[in-house]
Tab-separated table of C-alpha atoms and ligand atoms in Angstrom:
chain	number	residue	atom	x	y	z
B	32	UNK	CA	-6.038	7.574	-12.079
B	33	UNK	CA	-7.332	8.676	-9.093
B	34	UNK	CA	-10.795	9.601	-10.641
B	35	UNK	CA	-12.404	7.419	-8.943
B	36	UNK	CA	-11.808	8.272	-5.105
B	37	UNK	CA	-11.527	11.706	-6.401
B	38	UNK	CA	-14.794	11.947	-7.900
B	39	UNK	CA	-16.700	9.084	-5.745
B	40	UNK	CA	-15.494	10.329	-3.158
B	41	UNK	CA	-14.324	13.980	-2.932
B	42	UNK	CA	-10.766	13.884	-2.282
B	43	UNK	CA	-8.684	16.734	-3.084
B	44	UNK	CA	-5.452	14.720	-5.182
B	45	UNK	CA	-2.270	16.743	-5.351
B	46	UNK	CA	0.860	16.132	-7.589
B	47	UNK	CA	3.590	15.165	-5.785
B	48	UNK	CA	6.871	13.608	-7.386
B	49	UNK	CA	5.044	12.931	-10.610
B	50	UNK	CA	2.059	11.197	-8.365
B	51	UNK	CA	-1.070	12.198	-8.084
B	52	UNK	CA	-1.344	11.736	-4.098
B	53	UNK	CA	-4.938	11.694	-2.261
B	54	UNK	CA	-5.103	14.423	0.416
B	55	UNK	CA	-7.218	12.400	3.309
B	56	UNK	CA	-6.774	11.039	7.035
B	57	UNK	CA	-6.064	7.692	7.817
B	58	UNK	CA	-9.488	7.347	9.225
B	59	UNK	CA	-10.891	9.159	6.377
B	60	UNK	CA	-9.384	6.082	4.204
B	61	UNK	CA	-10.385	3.425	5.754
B	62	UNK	CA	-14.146	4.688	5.610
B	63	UNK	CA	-13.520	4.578	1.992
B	64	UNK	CA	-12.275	1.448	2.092
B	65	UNK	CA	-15.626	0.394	3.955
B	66	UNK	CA	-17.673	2.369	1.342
B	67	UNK	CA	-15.853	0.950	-1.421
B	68	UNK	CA	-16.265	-2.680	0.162
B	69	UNK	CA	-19.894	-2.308	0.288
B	70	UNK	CA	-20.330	-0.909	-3.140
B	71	UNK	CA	-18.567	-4.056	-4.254
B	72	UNK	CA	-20.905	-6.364	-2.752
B	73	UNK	CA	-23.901	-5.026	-4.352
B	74	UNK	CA	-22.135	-4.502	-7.855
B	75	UNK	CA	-21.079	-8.330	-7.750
B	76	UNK	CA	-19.132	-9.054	-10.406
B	77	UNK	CA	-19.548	-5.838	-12.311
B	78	UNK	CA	-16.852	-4.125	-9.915
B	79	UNK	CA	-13.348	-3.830	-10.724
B	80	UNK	CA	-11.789	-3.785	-7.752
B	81	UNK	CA	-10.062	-0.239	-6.818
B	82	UNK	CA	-6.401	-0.760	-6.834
B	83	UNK	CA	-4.958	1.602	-3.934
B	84	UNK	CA	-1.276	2.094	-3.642
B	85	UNK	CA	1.489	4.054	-2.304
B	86	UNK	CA	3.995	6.706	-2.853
B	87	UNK	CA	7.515	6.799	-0.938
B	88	UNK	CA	10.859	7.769	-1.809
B	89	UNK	CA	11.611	4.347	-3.768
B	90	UNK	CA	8.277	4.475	-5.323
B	91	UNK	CA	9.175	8.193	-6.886
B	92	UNK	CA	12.314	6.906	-7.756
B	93	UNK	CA	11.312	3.563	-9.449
B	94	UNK	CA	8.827	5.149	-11.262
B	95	UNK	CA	11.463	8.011	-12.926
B	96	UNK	CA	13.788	5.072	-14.118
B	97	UNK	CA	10.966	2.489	-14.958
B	98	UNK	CA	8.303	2.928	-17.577
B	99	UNK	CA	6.581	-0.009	-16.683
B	100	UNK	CA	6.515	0.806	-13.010
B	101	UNK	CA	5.067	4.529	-13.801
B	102	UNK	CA	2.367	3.259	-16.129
B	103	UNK	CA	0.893	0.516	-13.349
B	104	UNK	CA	1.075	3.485	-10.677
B	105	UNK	CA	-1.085	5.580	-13.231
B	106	UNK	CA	-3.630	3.054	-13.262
B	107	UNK	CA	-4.098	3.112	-9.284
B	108	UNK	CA	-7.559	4.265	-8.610
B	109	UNK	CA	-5.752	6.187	-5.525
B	110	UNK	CA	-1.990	7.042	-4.872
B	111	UNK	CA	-1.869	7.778	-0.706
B	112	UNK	CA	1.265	8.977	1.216
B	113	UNK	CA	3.080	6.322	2.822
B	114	UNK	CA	6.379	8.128	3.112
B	115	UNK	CA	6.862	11.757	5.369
B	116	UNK	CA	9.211	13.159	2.379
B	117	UNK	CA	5.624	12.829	0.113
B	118	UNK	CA	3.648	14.907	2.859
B	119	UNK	CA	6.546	17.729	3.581
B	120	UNK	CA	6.679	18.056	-0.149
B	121	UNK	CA	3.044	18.481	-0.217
B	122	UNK	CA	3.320	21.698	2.249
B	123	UNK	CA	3.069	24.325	-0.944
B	124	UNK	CA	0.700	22.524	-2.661
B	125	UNK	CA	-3.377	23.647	-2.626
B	126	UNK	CA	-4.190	20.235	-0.422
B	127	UNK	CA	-1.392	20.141	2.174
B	128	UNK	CA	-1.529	16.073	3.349
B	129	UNK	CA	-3.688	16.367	6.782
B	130	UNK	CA	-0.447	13.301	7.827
B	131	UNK	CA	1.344	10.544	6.463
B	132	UNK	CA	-0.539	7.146	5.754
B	133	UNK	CA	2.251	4.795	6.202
B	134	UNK	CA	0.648	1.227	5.434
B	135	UNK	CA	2.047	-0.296	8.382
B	136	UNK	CA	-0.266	2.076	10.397
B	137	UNK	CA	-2.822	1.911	8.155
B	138	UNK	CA	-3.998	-1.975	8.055
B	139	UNK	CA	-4.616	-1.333	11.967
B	140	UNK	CA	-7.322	1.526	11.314
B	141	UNK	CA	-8.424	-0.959	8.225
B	142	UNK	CA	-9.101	-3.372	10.464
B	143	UNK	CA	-10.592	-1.829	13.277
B	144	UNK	CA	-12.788	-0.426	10.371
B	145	UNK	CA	-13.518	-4.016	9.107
B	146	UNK	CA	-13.889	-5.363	12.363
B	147	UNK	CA	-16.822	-2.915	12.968
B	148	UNK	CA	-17.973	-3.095	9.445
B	149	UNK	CA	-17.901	-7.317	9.174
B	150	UNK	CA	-15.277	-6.239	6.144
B	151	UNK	CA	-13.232	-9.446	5.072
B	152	UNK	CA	-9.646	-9.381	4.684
B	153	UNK	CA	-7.323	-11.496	2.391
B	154	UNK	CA	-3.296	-12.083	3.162
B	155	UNK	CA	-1.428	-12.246	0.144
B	156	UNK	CA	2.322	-12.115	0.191
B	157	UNK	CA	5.688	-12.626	2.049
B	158	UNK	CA	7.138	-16.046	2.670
B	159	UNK	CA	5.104	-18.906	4.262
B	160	UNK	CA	5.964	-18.506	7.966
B	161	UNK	CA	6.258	-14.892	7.380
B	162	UNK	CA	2.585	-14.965	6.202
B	163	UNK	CA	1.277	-17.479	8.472
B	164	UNK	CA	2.956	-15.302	11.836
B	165	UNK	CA	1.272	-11.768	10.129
B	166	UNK	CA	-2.286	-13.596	10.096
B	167	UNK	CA	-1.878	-15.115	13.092
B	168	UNK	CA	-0.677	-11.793	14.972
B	169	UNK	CA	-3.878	-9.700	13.340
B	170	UNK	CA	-6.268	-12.381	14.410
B	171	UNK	CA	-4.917	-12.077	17.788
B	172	UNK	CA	-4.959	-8.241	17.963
B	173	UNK	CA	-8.485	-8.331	16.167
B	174	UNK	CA	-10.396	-10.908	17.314
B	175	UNK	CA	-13.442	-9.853	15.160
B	176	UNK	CA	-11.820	-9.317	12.145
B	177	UNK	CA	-12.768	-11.512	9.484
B	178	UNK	CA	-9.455	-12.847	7.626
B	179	UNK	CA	-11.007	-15.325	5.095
B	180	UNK	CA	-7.761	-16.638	3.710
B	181	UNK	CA	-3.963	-16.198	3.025
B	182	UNK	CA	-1.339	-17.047	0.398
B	183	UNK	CA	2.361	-16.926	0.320
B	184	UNK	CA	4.074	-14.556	-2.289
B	185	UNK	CA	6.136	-16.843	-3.498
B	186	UNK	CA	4.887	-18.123	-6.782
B	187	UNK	CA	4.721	-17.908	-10.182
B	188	UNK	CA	2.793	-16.410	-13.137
B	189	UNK	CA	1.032	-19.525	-13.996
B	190	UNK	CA	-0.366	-19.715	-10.684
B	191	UNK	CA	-1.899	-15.987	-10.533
B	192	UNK	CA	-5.448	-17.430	-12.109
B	193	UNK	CA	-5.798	-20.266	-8.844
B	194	UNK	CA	-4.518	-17.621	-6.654
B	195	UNK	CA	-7.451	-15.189	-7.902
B	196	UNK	CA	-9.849	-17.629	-7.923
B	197	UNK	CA	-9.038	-18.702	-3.969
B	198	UNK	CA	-9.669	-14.838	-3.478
B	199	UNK	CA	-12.952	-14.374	-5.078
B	200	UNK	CA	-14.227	-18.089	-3.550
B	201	UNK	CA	-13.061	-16.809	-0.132
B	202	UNK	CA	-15.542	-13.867	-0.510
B	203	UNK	CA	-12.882	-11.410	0.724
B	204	UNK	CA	-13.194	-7.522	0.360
B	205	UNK	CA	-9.941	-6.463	1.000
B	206	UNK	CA	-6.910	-7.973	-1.121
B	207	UNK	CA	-3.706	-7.107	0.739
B	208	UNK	CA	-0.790	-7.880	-1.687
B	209	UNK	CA	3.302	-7.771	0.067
B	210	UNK	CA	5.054	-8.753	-3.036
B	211	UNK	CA	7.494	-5.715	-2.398
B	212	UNK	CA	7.728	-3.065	-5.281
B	213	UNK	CA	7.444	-3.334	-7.956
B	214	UNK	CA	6.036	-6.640	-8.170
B	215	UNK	CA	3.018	-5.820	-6.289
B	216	UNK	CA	2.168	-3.104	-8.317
B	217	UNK	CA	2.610	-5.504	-11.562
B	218	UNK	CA	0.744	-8.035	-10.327
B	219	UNK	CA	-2.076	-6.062	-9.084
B	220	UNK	CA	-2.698	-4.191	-12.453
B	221	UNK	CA	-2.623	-7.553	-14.217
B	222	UNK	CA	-4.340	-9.530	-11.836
B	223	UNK	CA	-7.754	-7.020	-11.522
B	224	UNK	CA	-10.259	-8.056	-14.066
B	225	UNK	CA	-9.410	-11.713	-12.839
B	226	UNK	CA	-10.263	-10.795	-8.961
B	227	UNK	CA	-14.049	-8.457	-10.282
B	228	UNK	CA	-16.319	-8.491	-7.215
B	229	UNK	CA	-13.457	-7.545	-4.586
B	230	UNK	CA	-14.030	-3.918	-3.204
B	231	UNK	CA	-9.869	-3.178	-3.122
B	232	UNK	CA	-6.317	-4.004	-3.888
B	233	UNK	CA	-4.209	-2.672	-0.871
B	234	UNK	CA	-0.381	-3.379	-2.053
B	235	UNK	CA	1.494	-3.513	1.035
B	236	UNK	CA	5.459	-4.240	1.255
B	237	UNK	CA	6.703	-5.287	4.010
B	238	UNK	CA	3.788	-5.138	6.169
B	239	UNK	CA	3.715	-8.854	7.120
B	240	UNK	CA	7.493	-8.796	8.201
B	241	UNK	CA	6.352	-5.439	10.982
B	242	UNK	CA	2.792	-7.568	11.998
B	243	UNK	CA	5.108	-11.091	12.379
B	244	UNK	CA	7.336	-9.193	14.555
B	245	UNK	CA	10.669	-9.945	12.123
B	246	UNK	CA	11.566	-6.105	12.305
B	247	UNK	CA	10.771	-3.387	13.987
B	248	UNK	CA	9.202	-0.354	13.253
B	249	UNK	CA	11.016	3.061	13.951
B	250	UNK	CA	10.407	5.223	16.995
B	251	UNK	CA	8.011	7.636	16.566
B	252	UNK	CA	10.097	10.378	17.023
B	253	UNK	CA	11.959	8.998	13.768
B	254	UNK	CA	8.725	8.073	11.984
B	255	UNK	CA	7.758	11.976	12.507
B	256	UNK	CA	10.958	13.938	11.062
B	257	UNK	CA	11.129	11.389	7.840
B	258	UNK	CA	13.436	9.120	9.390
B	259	UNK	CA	11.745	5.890	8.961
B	260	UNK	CA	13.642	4.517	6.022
B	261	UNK	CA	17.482	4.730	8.039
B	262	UNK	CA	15.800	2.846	10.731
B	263	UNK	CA	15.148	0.272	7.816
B	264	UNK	CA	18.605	0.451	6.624
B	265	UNK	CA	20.229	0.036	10.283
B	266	UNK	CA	17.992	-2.554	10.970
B	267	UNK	CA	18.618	-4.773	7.639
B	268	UNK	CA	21.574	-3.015	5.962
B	269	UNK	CA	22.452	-5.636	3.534
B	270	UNK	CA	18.831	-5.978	1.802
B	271	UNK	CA	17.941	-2.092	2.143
B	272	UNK	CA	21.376	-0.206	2.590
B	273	UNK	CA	21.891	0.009	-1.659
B	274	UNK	CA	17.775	0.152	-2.186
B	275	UNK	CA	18.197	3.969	0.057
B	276	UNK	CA	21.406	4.674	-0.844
B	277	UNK	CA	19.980	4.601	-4.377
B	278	UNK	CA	16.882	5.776	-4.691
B	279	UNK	CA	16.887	8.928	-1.777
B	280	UNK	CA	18.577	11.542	-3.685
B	281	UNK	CA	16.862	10.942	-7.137
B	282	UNK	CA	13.286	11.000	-4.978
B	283	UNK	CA	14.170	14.559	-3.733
B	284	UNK	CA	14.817	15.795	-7.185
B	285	UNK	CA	11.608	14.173	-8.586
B	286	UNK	CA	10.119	15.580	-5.171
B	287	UNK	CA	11.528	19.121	-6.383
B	288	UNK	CA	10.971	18.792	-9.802
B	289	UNK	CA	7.630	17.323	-9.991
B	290	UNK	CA	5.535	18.621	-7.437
B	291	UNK	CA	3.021	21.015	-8.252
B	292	UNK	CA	2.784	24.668	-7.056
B	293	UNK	CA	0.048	26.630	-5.356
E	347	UDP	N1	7.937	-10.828	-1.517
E	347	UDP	C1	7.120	-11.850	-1.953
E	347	UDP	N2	7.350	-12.385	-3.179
E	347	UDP	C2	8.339	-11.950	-4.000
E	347	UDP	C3	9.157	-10.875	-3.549
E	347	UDP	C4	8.928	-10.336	-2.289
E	347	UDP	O1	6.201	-12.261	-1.243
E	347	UDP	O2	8.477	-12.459	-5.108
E	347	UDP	C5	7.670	-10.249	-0.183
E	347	UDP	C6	8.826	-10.275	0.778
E	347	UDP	O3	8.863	-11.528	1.422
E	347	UDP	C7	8.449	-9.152	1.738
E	347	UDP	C8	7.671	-8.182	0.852
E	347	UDP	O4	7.378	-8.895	-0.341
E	347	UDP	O5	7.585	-9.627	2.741
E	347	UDP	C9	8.451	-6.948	0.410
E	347	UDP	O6	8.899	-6.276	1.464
E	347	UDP	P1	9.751	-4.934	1.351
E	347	UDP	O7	10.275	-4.693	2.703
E	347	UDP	O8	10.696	-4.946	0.202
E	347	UDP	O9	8.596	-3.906	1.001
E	347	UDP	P2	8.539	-2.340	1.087
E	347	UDP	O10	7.532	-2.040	2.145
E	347	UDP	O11	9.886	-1.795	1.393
E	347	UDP	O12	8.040	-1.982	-0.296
């Protein structure tokens, strides 16, 4: 995994529950992402694009109980910290995480990098109206950002080949993918060779639902001590209450157990 960004770019990568996790800013990301955008214009079709994914409780979790799910994080070409658990377990490690990379924050310094960069964007995911709201809102925060087309994530397997090919026609850099975990990560590893030429795969959950305004995000103050996920829970119990319930305690023993030392 992580060889790429690692080596390409010089990130320290740390093991945390059982992923290897980049060490990096935000904004030290998302010039990667700008990097690796570029790269893939010149390389054309040659480029596989980099598939860049996220570790959180659920993830660490999923991937303990899940074989499937554990090999398809494996072949992310970078694992970043989207959950605070992930970045206080990282404390004892030789590359502390500088902060947390929460998606939800992230697409905003992706697109102010894009923006700058003339980096296009593509909106997979979510229901229609879900999707349609999230594009609309970036466009309207980012009025320079290039978003060169959308999709719903509501389909089926016989439709991944048109979907890939609307991608790659659309010229788009940047493949944002909400099909929640672990569908997302699935359908990115299997979908790759089919989308060559696009710099990156950005899986990212239930991003579309925070940009549409259907829920809110925490308060900071929660967001900083690793509450996010209750905030979640309080706000759609019936959906996320089990999902936490779940998948918390396991994540802090995977957290314990397979995090490296020193
Ligand atoms: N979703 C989708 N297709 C599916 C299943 C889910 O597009 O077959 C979308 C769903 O509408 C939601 C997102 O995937 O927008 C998953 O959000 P969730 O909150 O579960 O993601 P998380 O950030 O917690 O991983």
């Amino acid at each position: 995994m992580s060889a790429s960004m690692r080596e390409r770019h010089n990130v320290p990568t740390v093991t945390i529950g059982a992923f290897p996790t980049v060490s990096l800013t935000r904004r030290r990301l998302a010039e990667i992402m700008v990097a690796d955008g570029m790269a893939a214009r010149e390389a054309g079709g040659a480029w596989l694009p980099k598939a860049v994914f996220s570790s959180n409780g659920q993830g660490i979790a999923l991937a303990g109980r899940d074989a499937d799910f554990a090999r398809a994080m494996a072949q992310a070409d970078a694992i970043h910290a989207d959950g605070m658990s992930v970045v206080k377990a990282s404390a004892r490690t030789r590359a502390p995480l500088p902060e947390r990379i929460a998606t939800s924050d992230f697409f905003h310094d992706a697109a102010v990098a894009a923006s700058a960069h003339g980096l296009r964007f593509f909106m997979l995911g979510a229901s229609e109206r879900q999707n349609a709201a999230a594009v609309e809102a970036a466009r309207r925060m980012y009025p320079d950002l290039q978003i060169v087309g959308r999709h719903h994530g509501y389909f089926g397997e016989g439709d991944d080949a048109a979907i890939c090919e609307m991608v790659r026609a659309s010229g788009a850099d940047v493949l944002w993918v909400a099909l929640g975990k672990p569908r997302q990560e699935f359908w990115s590893i299997a979908n790759r060779e089919r989308l060559a030429g696009v710099g990156w795969i950005k899986t990212c959950g239930g991003l579309y639902a925070f940009l549409a305004g259907d829920a809110p995000r925490a308060p900071q103050w929660m967001q900083d001590i690793g509450l996010e996920w209750l905030h979640r829970v309080l706000d759609d119990p019936k959906r996320l209450a089990w999902r936490y319930l779940t998948t918390n305690p396991y994540s802090l023993y995977r957290l314990m157990r397979h995090t490296e030392r020193g």
